[in-house]
mmCIF file of N, CA, C and O in Angstrom:
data_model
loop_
_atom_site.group_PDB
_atom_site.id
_atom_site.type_symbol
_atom_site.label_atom_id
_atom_site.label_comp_id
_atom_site.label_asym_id
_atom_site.label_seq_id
_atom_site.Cartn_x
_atom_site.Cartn_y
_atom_site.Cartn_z
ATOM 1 N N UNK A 15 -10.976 14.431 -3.448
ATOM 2 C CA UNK A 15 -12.425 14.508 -3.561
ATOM 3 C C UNK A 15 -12.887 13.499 -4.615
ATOM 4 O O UNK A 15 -12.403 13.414 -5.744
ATOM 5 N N UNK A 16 -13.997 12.652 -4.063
ATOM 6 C CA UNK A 16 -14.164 11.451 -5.322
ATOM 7 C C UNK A 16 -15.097 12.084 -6.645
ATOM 8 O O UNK A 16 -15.934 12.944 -6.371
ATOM 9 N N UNK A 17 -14.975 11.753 -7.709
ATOM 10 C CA UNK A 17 -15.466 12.248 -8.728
ATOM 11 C C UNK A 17 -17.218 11.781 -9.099
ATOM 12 O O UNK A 17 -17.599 10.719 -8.607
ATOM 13 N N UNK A 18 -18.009 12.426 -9.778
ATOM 14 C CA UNK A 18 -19.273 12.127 -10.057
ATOM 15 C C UNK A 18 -19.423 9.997 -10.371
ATOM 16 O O UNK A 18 -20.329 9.268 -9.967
ATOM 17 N N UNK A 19 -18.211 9.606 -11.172
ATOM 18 C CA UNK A 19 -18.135 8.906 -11.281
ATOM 19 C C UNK A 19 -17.710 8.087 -10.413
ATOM 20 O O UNK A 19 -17.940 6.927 -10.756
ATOM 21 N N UNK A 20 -17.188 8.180 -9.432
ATOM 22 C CA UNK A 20 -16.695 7.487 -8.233
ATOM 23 C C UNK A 20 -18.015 6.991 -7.309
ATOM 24 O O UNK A 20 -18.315 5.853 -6.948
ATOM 25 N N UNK A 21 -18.685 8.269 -7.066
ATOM 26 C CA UNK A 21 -19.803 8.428 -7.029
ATOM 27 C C UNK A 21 -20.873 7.378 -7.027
ATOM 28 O O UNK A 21 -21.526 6.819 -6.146
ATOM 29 N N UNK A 22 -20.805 7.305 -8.536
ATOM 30 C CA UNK A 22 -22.028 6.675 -9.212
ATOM 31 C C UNK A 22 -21.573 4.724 -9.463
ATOM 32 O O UNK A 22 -22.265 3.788 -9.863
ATOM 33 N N UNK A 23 -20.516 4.778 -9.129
ATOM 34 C CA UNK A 23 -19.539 3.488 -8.808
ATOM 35 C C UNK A 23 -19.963 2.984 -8.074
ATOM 36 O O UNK A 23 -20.623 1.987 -8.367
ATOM 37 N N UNK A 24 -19.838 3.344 -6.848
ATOM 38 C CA UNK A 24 -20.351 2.919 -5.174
ATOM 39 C C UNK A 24 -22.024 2.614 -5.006
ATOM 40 O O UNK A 24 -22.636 1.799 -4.316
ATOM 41 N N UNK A 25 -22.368 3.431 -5.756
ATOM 42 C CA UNK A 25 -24.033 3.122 -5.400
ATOM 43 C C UNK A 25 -24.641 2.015 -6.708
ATOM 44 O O UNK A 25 -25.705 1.441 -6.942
ATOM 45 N N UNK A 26 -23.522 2.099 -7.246
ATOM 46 C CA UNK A 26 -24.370 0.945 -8.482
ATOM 47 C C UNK A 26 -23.631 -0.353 -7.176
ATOM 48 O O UNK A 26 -24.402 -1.199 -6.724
ATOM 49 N N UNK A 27 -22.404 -0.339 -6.799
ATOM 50 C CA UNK A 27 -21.590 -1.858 -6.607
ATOM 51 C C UNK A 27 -22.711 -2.090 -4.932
ATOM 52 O O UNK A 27 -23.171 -3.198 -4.656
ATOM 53 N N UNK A 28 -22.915 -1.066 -4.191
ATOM 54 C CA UNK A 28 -24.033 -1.038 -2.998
ATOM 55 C C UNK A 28 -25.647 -1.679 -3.599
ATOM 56 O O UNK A 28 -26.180 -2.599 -2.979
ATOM 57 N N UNK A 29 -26.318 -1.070 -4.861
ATOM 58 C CA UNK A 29 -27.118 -1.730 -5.403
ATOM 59 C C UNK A 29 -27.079 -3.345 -5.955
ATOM 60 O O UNK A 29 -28.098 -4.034 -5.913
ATOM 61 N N UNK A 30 -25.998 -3.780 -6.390
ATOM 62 C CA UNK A 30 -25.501 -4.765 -6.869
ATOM 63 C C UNK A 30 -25.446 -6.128 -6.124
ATOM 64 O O UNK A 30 -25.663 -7.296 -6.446
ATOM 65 N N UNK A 31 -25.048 -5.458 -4.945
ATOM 66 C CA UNK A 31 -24.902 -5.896 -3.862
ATOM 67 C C UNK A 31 -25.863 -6.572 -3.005
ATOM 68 O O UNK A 31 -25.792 -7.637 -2.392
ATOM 69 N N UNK A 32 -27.059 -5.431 -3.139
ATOM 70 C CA UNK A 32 -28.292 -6.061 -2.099
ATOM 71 C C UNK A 32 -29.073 -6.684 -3.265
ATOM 72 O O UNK A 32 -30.027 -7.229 -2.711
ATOM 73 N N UNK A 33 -29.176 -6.900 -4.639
ATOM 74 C CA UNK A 33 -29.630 -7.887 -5.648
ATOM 75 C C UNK A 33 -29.089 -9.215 -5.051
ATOM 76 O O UNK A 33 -29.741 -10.212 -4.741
ATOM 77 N N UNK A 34 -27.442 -8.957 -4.937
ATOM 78 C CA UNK A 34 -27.180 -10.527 -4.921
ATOM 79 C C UNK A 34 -27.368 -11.497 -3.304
ATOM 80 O O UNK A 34 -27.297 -12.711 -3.117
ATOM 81 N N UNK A 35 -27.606 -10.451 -2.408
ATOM 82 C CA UNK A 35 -28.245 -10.949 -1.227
ATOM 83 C C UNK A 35 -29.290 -11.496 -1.293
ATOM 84 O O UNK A 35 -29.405 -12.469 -0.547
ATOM 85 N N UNK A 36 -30.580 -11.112 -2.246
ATOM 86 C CA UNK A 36 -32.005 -11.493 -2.309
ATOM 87 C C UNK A 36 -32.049 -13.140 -2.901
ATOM 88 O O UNK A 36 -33.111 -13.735 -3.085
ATOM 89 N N UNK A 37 -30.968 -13.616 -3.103
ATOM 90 C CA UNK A 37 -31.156 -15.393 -3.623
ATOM 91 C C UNK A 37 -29.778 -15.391 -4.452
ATOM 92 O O UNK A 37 -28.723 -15.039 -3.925
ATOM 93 N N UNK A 38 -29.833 -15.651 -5.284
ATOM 94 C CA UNK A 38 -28.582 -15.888 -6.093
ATOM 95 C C UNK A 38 -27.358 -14.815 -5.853
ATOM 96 O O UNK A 38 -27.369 -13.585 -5.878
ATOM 97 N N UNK A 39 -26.371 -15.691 -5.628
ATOM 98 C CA UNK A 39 -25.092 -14.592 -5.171
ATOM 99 C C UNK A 39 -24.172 -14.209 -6.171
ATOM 100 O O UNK A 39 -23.279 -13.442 -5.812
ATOM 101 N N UNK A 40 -24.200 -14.599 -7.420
ATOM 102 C CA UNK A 40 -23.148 -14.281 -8.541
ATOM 103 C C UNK A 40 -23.979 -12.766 -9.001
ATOM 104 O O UNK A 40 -25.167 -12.445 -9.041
ATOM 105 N N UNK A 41 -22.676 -12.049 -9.315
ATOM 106 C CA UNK A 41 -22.665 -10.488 -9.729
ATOM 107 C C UNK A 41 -23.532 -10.424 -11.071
ATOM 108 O O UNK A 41 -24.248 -9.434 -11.224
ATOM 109 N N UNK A 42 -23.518 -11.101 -11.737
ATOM 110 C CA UNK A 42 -24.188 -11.340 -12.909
ATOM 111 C C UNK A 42 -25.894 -11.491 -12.988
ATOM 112 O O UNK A 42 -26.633 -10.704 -13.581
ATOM 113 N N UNK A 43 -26.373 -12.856 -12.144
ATOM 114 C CA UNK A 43 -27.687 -12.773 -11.593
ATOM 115 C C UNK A 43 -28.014 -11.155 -10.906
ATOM 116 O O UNK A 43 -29.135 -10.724 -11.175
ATOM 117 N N UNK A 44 -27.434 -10.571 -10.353
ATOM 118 C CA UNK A 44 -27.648 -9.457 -9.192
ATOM 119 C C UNK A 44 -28.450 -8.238 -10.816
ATOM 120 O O UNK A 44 -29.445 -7.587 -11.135
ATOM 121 N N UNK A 45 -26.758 -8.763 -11.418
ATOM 122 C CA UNK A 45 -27.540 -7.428 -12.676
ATOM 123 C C UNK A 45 -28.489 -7.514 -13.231
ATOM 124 O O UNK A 45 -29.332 -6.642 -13.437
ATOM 125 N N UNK A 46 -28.461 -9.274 -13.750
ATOM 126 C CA UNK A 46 -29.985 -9.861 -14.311
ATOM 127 C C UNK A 46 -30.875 -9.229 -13.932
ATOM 128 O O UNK A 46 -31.387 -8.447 -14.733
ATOM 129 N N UNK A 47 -31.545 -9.348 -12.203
ATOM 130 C CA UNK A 47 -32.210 -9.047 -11.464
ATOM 131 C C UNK A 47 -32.240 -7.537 -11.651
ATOM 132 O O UNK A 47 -33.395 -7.183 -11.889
ATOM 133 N N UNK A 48 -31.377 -6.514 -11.629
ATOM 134 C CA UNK A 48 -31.338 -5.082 -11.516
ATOM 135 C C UNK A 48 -32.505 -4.755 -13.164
ATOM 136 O O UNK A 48 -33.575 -4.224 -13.463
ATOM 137 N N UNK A 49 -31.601 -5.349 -13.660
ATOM 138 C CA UNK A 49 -32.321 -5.027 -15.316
ATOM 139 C C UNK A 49 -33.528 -5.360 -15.412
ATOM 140 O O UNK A 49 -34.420 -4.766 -16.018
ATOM 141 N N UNK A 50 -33.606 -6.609 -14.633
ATOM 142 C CA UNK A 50 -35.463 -6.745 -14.904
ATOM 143 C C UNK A 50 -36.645 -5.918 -14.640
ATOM 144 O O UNK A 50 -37.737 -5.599 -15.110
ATOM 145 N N UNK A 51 -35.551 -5.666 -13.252
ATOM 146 C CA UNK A 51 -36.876 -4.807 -12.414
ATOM 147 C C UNK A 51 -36.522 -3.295 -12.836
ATOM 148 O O UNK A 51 -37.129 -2.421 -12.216
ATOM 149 N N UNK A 52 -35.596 -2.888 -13.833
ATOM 150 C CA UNK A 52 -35.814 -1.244 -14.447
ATOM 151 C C UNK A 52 -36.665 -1.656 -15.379
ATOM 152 O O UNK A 52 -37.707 -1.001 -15.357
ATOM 153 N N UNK A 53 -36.616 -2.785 -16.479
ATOM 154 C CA UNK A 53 -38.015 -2.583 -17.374
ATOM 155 C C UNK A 53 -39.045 -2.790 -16.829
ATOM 156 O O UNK A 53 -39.854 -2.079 -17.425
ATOM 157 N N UNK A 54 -39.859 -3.650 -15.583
ATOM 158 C CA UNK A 54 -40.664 -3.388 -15.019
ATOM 159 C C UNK A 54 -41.084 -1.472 -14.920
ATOM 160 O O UNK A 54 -41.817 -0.726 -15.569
ATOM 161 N N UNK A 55 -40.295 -1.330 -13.923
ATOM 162 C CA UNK A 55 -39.882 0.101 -13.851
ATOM 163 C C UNK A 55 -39.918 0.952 -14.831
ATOM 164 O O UNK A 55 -40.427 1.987 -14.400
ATOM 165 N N UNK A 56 -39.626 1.057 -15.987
ATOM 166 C CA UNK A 56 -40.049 1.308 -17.328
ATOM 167 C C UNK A 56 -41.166 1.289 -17.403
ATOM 168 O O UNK A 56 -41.702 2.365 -17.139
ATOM 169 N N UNK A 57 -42.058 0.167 -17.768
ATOM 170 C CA UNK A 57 -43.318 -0.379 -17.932
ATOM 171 C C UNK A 57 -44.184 0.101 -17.474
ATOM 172 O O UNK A 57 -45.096 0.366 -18.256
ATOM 173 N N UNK A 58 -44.380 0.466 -16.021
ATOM 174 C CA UNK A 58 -45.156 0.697 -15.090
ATOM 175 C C UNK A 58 -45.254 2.630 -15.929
ATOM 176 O O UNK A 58 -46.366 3.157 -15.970
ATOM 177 N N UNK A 59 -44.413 3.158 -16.309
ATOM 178 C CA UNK A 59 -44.289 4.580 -16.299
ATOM 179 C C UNK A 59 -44.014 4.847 -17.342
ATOM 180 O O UNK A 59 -43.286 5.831 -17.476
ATOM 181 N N UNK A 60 -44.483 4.067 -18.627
ATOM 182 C CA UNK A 60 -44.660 4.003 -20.189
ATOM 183 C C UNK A 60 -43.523 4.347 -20.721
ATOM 184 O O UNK A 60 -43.732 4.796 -21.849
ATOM 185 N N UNK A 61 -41.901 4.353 -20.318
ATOM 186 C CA UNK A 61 -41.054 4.453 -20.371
ATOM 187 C C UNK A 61 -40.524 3.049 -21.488
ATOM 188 O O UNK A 61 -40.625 1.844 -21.255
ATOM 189 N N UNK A 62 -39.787 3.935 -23.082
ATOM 190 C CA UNK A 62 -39.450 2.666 -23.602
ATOM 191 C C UNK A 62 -37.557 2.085 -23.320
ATOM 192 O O UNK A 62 -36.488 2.558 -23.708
ATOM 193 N N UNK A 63 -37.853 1.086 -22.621
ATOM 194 C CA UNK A 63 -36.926 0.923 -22.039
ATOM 195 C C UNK A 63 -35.415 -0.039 -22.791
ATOM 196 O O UNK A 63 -34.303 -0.395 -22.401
ATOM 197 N N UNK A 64 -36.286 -0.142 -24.125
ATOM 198 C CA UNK A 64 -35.218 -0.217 -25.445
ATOM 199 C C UNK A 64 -34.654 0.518 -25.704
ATOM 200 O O UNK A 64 -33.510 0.222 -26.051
ATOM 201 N N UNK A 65 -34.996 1.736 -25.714
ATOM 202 C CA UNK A 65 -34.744 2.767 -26.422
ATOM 203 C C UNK A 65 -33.933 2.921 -25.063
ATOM 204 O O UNK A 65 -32.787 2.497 -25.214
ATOM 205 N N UNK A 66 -34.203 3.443 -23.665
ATOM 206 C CA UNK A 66 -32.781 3.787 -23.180
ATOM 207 C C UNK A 66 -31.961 2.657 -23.089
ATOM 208 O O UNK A 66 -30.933 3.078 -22.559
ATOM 209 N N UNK A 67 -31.875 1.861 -23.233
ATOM 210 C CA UNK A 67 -30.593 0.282 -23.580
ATOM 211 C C UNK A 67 -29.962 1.102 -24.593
ATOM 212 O O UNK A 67 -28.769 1.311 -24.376
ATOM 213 N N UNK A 68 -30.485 1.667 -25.731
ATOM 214 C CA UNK A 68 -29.734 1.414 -26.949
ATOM 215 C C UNK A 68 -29.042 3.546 -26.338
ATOM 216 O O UNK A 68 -27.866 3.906 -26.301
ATOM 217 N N UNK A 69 -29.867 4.126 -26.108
ATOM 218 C CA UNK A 69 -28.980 5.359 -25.753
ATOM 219 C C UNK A 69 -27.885 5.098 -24.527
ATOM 220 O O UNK A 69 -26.831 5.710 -24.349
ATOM 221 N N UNK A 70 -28.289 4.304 -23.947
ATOM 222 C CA UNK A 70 -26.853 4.003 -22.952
ATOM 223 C C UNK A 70 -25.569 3.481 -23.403
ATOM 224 O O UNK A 70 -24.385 3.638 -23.105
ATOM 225 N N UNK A 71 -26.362 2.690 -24.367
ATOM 226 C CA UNK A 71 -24.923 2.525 -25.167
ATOM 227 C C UNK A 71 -24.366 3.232 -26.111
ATOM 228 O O UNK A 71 -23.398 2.826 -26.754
ATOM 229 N N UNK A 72 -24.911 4.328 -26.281
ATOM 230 C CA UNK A 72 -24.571 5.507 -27.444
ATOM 231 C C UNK A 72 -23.348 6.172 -26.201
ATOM 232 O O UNK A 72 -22.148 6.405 -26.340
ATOM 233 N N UNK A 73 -24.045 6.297 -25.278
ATOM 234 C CA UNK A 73 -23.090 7.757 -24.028
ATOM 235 C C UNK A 73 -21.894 6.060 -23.747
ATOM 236 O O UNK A 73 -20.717 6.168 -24.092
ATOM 237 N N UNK A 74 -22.192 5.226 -23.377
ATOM 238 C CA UNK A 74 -20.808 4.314 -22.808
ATOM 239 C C UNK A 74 -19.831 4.578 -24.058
ATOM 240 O O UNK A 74 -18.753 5.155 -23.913
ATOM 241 N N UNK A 75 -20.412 3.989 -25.612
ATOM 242 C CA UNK A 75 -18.959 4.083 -26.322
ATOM 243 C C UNK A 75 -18.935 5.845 -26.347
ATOM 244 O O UNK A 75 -18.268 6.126 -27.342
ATOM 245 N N UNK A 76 -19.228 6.683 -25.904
ATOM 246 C CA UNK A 76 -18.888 7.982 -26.340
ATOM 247 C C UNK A 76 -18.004 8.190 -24.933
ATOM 248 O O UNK A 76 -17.036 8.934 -25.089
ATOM 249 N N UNK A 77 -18.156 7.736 -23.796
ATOM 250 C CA UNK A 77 -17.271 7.841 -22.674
ATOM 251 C C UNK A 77 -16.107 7.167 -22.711
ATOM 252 O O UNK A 77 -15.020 7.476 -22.223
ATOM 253 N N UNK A 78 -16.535 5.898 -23.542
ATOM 254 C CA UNK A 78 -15.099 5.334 -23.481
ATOM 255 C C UNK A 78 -13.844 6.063 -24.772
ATOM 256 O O UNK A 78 -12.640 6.314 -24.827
ATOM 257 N N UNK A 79 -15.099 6.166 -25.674
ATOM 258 C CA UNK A 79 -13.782 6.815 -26.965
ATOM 259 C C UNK A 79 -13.011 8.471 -26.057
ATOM 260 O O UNK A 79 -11.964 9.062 -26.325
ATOM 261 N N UNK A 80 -14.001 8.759 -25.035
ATOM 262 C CA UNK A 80 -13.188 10.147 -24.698
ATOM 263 C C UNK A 80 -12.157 9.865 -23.359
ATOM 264 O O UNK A 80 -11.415 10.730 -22.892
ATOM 265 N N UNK A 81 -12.280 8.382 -22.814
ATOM 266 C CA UNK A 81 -11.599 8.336 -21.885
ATOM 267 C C UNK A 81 -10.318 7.861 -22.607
ATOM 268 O O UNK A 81 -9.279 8.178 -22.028
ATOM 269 N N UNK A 82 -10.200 7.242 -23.627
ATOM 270 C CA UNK A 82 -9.231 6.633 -24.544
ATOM 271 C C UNK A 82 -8.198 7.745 -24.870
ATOM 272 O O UNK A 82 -6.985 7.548 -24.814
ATOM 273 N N UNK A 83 -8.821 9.041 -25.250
ATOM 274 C CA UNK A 83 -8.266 10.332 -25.715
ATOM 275 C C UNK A 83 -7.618 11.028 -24.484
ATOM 276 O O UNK A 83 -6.701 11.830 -24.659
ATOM 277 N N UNK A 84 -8.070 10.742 -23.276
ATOM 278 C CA UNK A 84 -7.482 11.688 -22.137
ATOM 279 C C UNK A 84 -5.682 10.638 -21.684
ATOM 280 O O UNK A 84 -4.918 11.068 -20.819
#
């Protein structure tokens, strides 16, 4: 059975994916593109979208220090 994270794998690399179809094909532009249009996305819905950058990176190193431990 695939895990929440398996999960959430597939639909980011499926999202990723149709970014880099829309013009530029490197994985990198695709994210460029992803990121822009969440602070748009942000913006539009007074959402500060610094502030979740900087909490996402609070939960990544807290996932990685606990995946380190397993």
């Amino acid at each position: 059975m695939p895990s929440f994270k398996d999960d959430t794998m597939h639909l980011l690399e499926a999202t990723i994916e149709k970014y880099g179809t829309a013009g530029e094909t490197s994985t990198e532009s695709a994210i460029r593109d992803l990121l822009t249009d969440l602070r748009h996305f942000c913006d539009q819905r007074e959402i500060d979208f610094e502030d979740c950058l900087e909490g996402s990176l609070d939960v990544y190193l807290e996932e990685e220090e606990n995946a380190k431990k397993e």
